[in-house]
XYZ file of C-alpha atoms in Angstrom:
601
model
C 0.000 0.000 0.000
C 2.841 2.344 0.708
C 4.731 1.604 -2.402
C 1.293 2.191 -4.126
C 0.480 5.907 -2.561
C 5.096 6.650 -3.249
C 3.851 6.162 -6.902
C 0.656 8.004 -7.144
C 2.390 10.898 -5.485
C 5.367 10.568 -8.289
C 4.253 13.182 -10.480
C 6.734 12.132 -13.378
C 5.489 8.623 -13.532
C 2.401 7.965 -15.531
C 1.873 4.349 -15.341
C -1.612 4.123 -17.753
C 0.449 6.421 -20.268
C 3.658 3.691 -19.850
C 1.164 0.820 -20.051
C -0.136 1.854 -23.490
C 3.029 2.618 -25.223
C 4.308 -1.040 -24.171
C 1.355 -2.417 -25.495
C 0.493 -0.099 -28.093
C 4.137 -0.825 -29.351
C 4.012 -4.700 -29.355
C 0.608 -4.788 -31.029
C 1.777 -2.633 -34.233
C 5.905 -3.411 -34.310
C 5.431 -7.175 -32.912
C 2.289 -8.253 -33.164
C 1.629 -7.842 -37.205
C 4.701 -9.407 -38.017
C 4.343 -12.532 -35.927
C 4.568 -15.499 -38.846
C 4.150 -18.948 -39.197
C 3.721 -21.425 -41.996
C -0.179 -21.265 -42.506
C -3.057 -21.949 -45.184
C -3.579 -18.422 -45.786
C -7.082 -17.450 -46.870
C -8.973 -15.503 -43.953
C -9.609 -14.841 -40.070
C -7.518 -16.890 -37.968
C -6.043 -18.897 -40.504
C -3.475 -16.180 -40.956
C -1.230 -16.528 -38.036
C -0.856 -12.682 -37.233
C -4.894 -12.010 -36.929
C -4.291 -14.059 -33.202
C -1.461 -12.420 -32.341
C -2.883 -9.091 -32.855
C -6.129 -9.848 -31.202
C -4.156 -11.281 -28.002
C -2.426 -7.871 -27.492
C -5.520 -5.756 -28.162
C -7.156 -7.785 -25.281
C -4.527 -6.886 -22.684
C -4.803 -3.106 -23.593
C -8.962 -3.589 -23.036
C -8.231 -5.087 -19.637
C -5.445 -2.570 -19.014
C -7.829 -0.093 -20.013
C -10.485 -2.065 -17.592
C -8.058 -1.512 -14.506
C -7.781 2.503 -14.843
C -11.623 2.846 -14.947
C -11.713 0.665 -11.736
C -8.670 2.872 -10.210
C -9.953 6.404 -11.085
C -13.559 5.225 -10.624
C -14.393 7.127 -14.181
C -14.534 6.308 -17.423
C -13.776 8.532 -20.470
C -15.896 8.475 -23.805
C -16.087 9.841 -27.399
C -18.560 12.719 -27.473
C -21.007 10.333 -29.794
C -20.206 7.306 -27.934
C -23.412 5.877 -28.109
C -24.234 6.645 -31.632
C -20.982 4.588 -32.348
C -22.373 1.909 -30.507
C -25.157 1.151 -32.641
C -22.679 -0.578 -34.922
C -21.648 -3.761 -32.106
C -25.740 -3.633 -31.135
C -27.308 -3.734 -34.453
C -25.096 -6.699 -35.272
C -25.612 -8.390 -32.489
C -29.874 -7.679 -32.806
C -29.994 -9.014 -36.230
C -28.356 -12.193 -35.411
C -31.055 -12.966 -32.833
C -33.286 -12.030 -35.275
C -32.628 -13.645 -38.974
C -32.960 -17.115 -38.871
C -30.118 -18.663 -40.541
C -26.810 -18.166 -38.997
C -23.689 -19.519 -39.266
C -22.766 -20.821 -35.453
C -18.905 -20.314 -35.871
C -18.935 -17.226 -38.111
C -21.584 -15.267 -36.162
C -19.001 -15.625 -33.014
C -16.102 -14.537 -34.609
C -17.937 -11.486 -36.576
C -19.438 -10.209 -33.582
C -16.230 -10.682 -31.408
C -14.080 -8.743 -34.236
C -16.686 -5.691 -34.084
C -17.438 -5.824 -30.403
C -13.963 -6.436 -28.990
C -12.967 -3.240 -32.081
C -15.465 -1.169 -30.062
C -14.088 -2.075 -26.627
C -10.255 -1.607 -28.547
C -11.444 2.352 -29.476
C -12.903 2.499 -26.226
C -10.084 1.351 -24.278
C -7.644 3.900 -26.333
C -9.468 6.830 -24.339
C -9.029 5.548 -20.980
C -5.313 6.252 -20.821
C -5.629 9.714 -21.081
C -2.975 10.985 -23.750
C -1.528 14.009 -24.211
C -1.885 15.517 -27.771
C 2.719 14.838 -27.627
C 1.595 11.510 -26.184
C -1.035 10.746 -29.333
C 2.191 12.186 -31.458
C 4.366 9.641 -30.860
C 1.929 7.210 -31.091
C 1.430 8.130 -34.655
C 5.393 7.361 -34.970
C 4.508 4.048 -33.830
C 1.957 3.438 -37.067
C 4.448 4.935 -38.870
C 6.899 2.094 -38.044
C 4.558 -0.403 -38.573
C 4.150 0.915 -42.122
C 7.674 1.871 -42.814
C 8.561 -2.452 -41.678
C 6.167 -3.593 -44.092
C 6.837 -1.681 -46.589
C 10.653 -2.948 -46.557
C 8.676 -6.367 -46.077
C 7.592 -5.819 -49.886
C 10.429 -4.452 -50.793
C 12.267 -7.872 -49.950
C 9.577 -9.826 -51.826
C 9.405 -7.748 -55.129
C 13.492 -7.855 -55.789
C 13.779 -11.266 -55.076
C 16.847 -11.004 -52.161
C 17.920 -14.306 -51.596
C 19.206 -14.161 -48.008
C 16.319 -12.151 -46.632
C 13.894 -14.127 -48.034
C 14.442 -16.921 -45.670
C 13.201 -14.860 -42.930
C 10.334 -12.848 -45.306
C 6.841 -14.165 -45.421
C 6.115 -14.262 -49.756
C 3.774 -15.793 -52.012
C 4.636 -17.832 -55.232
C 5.585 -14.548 -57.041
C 7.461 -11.800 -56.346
C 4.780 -9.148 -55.336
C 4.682 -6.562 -52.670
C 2.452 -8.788 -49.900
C 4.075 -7.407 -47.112
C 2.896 -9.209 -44.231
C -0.337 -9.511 -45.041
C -0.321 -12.160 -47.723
C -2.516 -9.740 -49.979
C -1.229 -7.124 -52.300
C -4.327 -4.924 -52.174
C -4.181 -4.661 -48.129
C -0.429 -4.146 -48.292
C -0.881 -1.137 -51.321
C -4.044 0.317 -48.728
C -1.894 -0.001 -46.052
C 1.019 1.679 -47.610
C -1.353 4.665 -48.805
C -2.419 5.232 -45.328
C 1.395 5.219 -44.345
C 2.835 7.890 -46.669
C -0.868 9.748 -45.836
C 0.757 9.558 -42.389
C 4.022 11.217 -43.773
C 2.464 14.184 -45.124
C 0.298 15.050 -42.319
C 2.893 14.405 -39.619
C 5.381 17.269 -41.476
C 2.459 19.762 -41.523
C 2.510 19.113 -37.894
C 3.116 22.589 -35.659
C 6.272 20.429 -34.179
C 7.894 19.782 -37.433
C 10.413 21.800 -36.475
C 11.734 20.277 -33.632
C 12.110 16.799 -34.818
C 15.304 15.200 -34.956
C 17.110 14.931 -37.845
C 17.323 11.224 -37.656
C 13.278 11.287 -37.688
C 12.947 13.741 -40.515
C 15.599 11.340 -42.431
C 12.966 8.338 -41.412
C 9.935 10.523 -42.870
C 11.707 10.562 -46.389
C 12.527 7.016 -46.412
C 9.000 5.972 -45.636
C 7.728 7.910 -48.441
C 10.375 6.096 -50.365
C 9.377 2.443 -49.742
C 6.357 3.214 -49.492
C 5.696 4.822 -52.936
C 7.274 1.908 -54.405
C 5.300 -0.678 -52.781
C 1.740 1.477 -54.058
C 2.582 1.534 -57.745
C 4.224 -1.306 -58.044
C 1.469 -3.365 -56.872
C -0.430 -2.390 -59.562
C -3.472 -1.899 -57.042
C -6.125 0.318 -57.990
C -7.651 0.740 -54.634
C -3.910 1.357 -53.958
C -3.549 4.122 -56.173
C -6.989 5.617 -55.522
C -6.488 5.612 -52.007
C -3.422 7.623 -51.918
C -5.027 10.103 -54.388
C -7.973 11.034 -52.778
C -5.944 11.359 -49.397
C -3.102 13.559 -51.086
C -5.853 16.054 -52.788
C -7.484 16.453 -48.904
C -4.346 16.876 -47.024
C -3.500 19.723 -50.223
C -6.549 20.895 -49.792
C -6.836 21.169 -45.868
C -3.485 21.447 -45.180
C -1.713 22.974 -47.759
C -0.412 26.177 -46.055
C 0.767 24.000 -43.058
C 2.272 21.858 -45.841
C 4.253 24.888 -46.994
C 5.537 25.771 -43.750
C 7.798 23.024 -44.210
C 9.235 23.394 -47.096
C 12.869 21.279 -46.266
C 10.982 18.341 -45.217
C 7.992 18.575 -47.509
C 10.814 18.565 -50.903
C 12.408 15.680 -49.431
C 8.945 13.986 -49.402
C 7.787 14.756 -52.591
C 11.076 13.932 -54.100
C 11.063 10.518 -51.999
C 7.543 9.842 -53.587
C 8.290 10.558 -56.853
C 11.620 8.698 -56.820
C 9.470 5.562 -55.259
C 6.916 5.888 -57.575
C 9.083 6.302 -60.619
C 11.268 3.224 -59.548
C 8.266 0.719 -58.997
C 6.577 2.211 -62.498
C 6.001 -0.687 -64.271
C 3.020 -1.817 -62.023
C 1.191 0.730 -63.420
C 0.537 -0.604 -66.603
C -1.242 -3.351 -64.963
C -3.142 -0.966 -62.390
C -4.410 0.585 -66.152
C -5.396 -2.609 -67.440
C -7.215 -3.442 -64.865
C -9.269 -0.246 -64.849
C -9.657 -0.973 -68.556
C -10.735 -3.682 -67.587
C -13.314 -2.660 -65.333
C -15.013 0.049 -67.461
C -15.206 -2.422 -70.067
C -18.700 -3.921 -71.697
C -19.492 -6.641 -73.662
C -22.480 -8.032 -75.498
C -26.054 -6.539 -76.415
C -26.628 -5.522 -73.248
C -23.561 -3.765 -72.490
C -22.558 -6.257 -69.604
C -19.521 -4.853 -67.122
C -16.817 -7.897 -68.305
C -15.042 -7.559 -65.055
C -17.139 -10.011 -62.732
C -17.095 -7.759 -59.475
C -20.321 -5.624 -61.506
C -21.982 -9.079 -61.833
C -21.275 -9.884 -58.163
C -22.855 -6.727 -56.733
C -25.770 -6.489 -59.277
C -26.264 -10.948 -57.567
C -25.726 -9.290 -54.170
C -28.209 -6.260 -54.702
C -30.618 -8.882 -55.279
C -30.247 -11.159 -52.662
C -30.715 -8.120 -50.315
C -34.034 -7.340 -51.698
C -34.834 -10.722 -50.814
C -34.417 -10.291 -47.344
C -34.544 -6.717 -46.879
C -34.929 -5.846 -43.365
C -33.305 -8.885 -40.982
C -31.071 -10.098 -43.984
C -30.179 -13.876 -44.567
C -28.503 -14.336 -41.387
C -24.539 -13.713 -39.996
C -22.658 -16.381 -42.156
C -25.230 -16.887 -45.133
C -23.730 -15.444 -47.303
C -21.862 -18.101 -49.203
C -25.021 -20.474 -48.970
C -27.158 -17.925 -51.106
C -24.864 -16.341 -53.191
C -23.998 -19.909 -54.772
C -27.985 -20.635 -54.976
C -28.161 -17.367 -56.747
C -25.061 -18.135 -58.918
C -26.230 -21.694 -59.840
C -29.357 -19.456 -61.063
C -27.803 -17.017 -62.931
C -25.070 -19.075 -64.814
C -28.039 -22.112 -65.650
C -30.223 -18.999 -67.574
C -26.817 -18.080 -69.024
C -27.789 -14.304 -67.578
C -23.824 -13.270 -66.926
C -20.852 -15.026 -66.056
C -19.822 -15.052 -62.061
C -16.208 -16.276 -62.761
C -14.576 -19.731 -62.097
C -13.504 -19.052 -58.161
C -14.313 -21.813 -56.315
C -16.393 -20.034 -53.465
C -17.398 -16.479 -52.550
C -16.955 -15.362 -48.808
C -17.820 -11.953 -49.298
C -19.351 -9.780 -51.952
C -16.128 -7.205 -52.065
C -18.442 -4.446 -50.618
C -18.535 -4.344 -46.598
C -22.255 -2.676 -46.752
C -23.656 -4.843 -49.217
C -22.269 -7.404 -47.185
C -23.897 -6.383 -44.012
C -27.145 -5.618 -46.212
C -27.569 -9.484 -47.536
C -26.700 -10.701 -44.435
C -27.966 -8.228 -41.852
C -30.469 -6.508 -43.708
C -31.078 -2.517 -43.589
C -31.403 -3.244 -39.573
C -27.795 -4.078 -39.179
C -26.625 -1.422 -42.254
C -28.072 1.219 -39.374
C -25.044 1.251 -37.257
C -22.385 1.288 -39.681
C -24.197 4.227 -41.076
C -24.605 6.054 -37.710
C -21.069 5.465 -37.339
C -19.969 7.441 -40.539
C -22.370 10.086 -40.120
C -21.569 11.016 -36.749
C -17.778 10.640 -37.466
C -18.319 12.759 -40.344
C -20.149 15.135 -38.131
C -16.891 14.877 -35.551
C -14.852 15.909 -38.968
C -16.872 18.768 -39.995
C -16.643 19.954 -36.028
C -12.596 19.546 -36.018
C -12.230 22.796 -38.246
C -11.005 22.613 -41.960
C -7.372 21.630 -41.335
C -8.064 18.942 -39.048
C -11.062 17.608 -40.148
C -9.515 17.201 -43.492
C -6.531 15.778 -42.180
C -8.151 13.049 -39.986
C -10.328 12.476 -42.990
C -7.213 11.890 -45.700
C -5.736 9.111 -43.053
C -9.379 7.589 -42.764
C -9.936 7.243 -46.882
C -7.251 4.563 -47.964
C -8.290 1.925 -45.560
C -12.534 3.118 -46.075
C -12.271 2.797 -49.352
C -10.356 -0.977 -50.001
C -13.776 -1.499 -47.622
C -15.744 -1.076 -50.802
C -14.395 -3.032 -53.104
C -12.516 -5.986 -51.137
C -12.303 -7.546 -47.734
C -9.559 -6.247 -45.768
C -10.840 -6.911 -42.165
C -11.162 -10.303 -42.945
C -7.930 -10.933 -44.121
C -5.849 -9.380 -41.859
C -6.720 -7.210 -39.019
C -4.162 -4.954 -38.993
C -5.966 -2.619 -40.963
C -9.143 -2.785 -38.804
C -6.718 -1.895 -35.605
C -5.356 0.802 -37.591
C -8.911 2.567 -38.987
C -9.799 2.029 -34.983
C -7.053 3.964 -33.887
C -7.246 6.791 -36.665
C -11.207 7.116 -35.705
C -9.957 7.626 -32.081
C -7.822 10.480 -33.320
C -10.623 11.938 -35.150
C -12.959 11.174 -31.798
C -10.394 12.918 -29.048
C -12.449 16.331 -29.185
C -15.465 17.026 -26.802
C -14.856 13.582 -24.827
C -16.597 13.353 -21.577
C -16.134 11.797 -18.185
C -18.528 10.108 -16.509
C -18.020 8.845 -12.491
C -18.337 4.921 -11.994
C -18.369 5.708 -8.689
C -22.198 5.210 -8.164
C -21.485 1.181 -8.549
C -21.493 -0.764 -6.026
C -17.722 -2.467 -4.801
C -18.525 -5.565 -6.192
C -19.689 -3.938 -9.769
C -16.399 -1.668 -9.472
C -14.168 -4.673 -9.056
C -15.967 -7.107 -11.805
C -14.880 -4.288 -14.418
C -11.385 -5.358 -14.105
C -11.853 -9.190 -13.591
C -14.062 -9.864 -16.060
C -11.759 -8.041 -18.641
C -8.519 -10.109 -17.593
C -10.560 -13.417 -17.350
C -11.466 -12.601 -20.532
C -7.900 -11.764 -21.784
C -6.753 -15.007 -20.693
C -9.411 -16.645 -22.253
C -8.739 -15.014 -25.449
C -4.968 -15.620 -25.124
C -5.246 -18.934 -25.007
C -7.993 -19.637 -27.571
C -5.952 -17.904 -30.246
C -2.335 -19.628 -29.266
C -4.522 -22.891 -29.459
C -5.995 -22.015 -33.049
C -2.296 -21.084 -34.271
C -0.795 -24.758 -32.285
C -4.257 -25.931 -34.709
C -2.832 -23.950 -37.644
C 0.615 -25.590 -37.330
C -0.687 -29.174 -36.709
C -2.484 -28.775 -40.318
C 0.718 -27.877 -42.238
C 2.421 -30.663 -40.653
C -0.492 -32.949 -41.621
C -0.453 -31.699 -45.367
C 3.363 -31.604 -44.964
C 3.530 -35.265 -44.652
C 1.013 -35.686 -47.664
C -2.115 -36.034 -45.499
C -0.600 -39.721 -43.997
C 0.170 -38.913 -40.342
C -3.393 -37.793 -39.242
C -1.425 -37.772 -35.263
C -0.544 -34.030 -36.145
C -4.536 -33.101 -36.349
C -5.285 -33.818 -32.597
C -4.257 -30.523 -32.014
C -6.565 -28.687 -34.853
C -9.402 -30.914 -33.840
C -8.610 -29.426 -30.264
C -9.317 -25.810 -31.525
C -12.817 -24.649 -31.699
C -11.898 -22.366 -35.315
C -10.364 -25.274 -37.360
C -12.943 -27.807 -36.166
C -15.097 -28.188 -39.008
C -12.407 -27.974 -41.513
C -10.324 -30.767 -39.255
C -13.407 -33.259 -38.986
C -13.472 -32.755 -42.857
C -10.269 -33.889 -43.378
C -10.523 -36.905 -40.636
C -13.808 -37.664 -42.183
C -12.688 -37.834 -45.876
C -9.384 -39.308 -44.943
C -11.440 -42.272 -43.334
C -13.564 -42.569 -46.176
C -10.789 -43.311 -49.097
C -9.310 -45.641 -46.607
C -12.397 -47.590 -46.089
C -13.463 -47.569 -50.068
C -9.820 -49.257 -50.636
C -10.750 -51.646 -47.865
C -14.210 -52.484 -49.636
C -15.674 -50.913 -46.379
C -18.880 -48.348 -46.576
C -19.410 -47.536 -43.170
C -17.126 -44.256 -43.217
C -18.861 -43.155 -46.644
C -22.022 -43.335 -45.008
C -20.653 -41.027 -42.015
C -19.276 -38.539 -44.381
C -22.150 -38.338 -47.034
C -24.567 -37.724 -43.196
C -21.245 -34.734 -41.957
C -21.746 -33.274 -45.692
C -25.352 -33.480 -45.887
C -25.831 -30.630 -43.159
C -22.139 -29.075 -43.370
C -23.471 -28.065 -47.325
C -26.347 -26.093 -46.427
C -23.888 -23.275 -44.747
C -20.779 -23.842 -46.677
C -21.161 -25.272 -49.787
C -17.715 -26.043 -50.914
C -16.930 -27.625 -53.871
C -14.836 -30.289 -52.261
C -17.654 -30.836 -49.898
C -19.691 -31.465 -53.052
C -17.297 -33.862 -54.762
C -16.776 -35.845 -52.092
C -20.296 -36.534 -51.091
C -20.991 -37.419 -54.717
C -17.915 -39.908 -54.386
C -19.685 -41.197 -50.938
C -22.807 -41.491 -52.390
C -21.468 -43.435 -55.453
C -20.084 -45.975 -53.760
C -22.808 -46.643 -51.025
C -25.141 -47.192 -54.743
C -27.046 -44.125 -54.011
C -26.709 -42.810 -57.682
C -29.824 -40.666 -57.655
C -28.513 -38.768 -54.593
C -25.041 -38.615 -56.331
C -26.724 -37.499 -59.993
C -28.553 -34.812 -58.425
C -25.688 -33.146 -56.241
C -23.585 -33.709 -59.117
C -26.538 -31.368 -60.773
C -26.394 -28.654 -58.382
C -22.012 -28.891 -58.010
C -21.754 -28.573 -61.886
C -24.273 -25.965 -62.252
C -22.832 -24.125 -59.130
C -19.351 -24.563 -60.404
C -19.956 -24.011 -63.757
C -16.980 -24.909 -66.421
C -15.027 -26.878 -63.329
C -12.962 -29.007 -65.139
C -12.454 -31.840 -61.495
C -16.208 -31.830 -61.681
C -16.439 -32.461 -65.483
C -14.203 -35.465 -65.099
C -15.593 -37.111 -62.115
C -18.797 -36.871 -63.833
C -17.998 -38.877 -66.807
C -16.421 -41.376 -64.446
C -19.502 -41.682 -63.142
C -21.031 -42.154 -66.590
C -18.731 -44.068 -67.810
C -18.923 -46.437 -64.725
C -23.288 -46.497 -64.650
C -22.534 -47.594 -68.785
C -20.634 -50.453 -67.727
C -22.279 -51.465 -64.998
C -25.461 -51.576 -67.308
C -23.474 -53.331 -69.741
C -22.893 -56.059 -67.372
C -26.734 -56.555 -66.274
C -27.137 -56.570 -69.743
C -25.102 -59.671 -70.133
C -25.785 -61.378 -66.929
C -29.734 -61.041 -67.852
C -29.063 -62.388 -71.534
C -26.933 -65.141 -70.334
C -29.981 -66.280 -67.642
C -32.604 -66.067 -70.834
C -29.931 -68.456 -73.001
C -29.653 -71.041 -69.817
């Protein structure tokens, strides 16, 4: 207690202020770049998503502990207009009828536990220095992963070995995606510009001024050499605001601001030739074909599918986690009537639109919050004045916009942690204070408990997805034959499904070589139900192969009917159905005989 009151009455040490830089620092410098050998795709199966999500629990908790010790908690001035966003979620999953189990828990815990996250970030009180540096701290982040692409796009052998990359040498950064890693790197050299029309420009070091010109460097390079449109869009739109909104702070620095510009330019110039296939790709986009002047790039045909499947449900929406169920009904659909081609991917997870997302599978209900979150942030903009309202806004658009035509925060949540923490700057005038002091002891303390037992919890759900995560590329690293190293993805709530799948199927091929039905039976009754949420095409196949050999051949002609019609063109499913012809001809072939050779005796 004594050492307790000796630090409270130590007016040059700031514990909450300490606290957040620690963790603040580890969850953008350590926590993004975290790696392991993984499947990629989405959510967790991208090791980094855990890692990031286990550090922004600690700073909720630590954020937990200061409410409980200064019996007050601190709030955006439209707090509870940002709320709607977590609550209308979380009303329209009670109400629409067909959700997804697993994916409604881990899309409400992303948006809830991002709310709690921006929350938390006001509780440690921060100076405007203190929310300064912490801008440094993004622009580390950035500045890493844009050397991260750097690595991958020239190929260098010996770093290489310690830099995540994909089969080709593209700027990925850490975020196995080259759209998230252009969107990120827009937001970065945003960062740049707006930190050198900063009043304190002028007192910052040498060494950090020489950092600011390097940034815009790498970071340059990474945007047009990745070809990415949102890429280059994104850093347009958020140049022309900062020129427009801060263009005589701009010119205030003039030193710094030249060696920017020429940075960017040099950057740019350097990683050139990924502009000609940003311009095809617009060319591409713009482009009709046919009578009816159909868009040939497929995203038109998969929002014009999307707008309708929210007019089919348009209040409640389909449910959280639909969304791949009815979008492949409504493809089958289209591409049987020959109406306009969806493309040959396999699935579709998401519509490449985050509000037409939320309107097929929340309906306009859910579509209320994030709404009421933009217009009372862009109410908080307009109220920040012209220079800082436009300056807030420039660092908000690269990240808002790859929103609207992709799925960022699904991939990786680094850039959900950093709009979260940008909105926080835009949020920081006209907070208020309310007392907590009205609860009763027992109240007070559960604030603080609940949020560590929940850290822990967290903490070691995600460790035991990633110890999952691993025990699957050992599994497929030993050409699926040591099914041992799945015991631990079985184990993890998140690779479950996907781990019975593999046990199931596994079981299956080993009992058809053992002349054995019992396991095709137990996956064709697993792929019956796991179909009508995820209908993947290897869920498809295989319970066509199951039902094949357990002689169910009308049950295996008419999912064969909705696969090929639902995967239209797929050459797998092409072949496996002629085997199936081929083999339903010979078998006929042999009745045939057997019945002609019974007439003749």
């Amino acid at each position: 207690m004594t050492l307790r009151l000796e630090l409270e009455k130590d007016p040059s040490l700031k514990k909450p202020q300490k606290v957040f830089f620690v963790l603040f620092g580890i969850m953008f410098l350590v926590a993004p770049f975290y790696y392991q050998p993984n499947l990629g795709g989405e959510g967790l199966n991208v090791p980094h998503n855990s890692s990031l999500w286990i550090v922004a629990s600690w700073i909720i908790a630590a954020a937990c502990f200061i409410i409980y010790k200064n019996d007050k908690i601190i709030l955006p001035r439209y707090w509870l207009a940002l709320a709607l966003l977590p609550l209308g979620a979380i009303l329209t999953s009670y109400i629409a009828d067909n959700n997804n189990p697993a994916e409604w828990l881990v899309r409400l815990s992303v948006i809830c536990g991002g709310y709690l996250f921006f929350i938390a970030l006001f509780q440690f009180q921060l100076t405007s220095r203190q929310i300064e540096r912490s801008l440094y701290i993004l622009l580390s982040m950035g500045l890493l992963a844009a050397v991260y692409g750097v690595i991958q796009t020239q190929n260098i052998p010996l770093l290489l070995n310690i830099v995540p990359r994909g089969t080709e040498p593209l700027a990925i950064g850490v975020f196995q995606q080259v759209n998230i890693q252009a969107a990120v790197m827009a937001t970065t050299l945003t960062l740049v510009f707006y930190l050198i029309s900063r009043p304190t420009h002028k007192s910052l070091n040498p060494i950090i001024l020489i950092a600011l010109v390097i940034t815009a460097l790498v970071t340059s390079y990474n945007i047009t050499i990745s070809g990415s449109r949102v890429g280059l869009l994104g850093i347009s739109c958020s140049l022309l605001m900062l020129l427009i909104g801060r263009g005589k702070l701009l010119l205030n620095s003039r030193l710094p601001l030249m060696g920017v510009i020429v940075a960017s330019l040099i950057g740019g110039y350097l990683g050139s030739h990924g502009l000609e296939s940003a311009t095809k790709k617009f060319n591409r986009a713009l482009a009709t074909e046919g009578i009816g002047g159909v868009k040939t790039d497929i995203r038109w045909n998969i929002y014009k599918t999307s707008w309708e499947l929210y007019t089919e449900a348009p209040i409640f929406g389909h449910g959280i986690g639909s969304f791949q169920k009815v979008f492949q009904d409504k493809r089958a659909k289209y591409q049987r009537n020959g109406t306009y081609n969806l493309g040959k991917s396999p699935k579709f997870s998401h519509p490449h639109n985050e509000i037409i997302f939320w309107l097929i599978e929340g309906g306009s209900f859910a579509i209320i919050g994030i709404l009421a979150a933009a217009l009372f942030t862009f109410i908080q903009l307009i109220k920040l004045g012209w220079q800082r309202g436009f300056g807030y806004a420039a660092l908000l658009v690269p990240i808002t916009l790859h929103t609207q035509v992709e799925l960022p925060f699904y991939i990786s949540n680094t850039p959900w942690f950093l709009l979260l923490t940008i909105l926080f700057l835009v949020h920081q005038s006209g907070k208020k204070t309310f007392s907590t002091s009205k609860l009763s002891k027992a109240a007070g303390k559960a604030i603080p408990i609940s949020a560590t037992v929940m850290a822990l919890v967290t903490t070691n759900t995600l460790v035991q997805a990633q110890v999952g995560n691993a025990g699957l590329i050992n599994y497929f690293g030993t050409a699926q034959q040591k099914p041992i190293y799945l015991q631990s993805s079985l184990k993890s709530q998140y690779f479950e499904d996907y781990t019975t799948f593999l046990l199931l199927r596994r079981n299956m091929f080993m009992g058809i070589s053992q002349n054995n039905p019992k396991h095709a039976i137990i996956y064709a009754n697993w792929a019956e139900d796991q179909i009508k949420v995820n209908p993947a095409l290897i869920y498809y196949r295989n319970l066509a192969i199951a039902y094949d050999y357990t002689n169910r051949n009308n049950e295996r002609d008419k999912i064969m009917k909705i696969a090929m019609s639902t995967y239209l063109n797929n050459l797998d499913l092409q072949q496996l159905n002629q085997q199936f012809m081929q083999k339903d001809l010979e078998d006929k072939n042999s009745s045939a005989v057997i019945k002609q050779l019974d007439t003749s005796n």
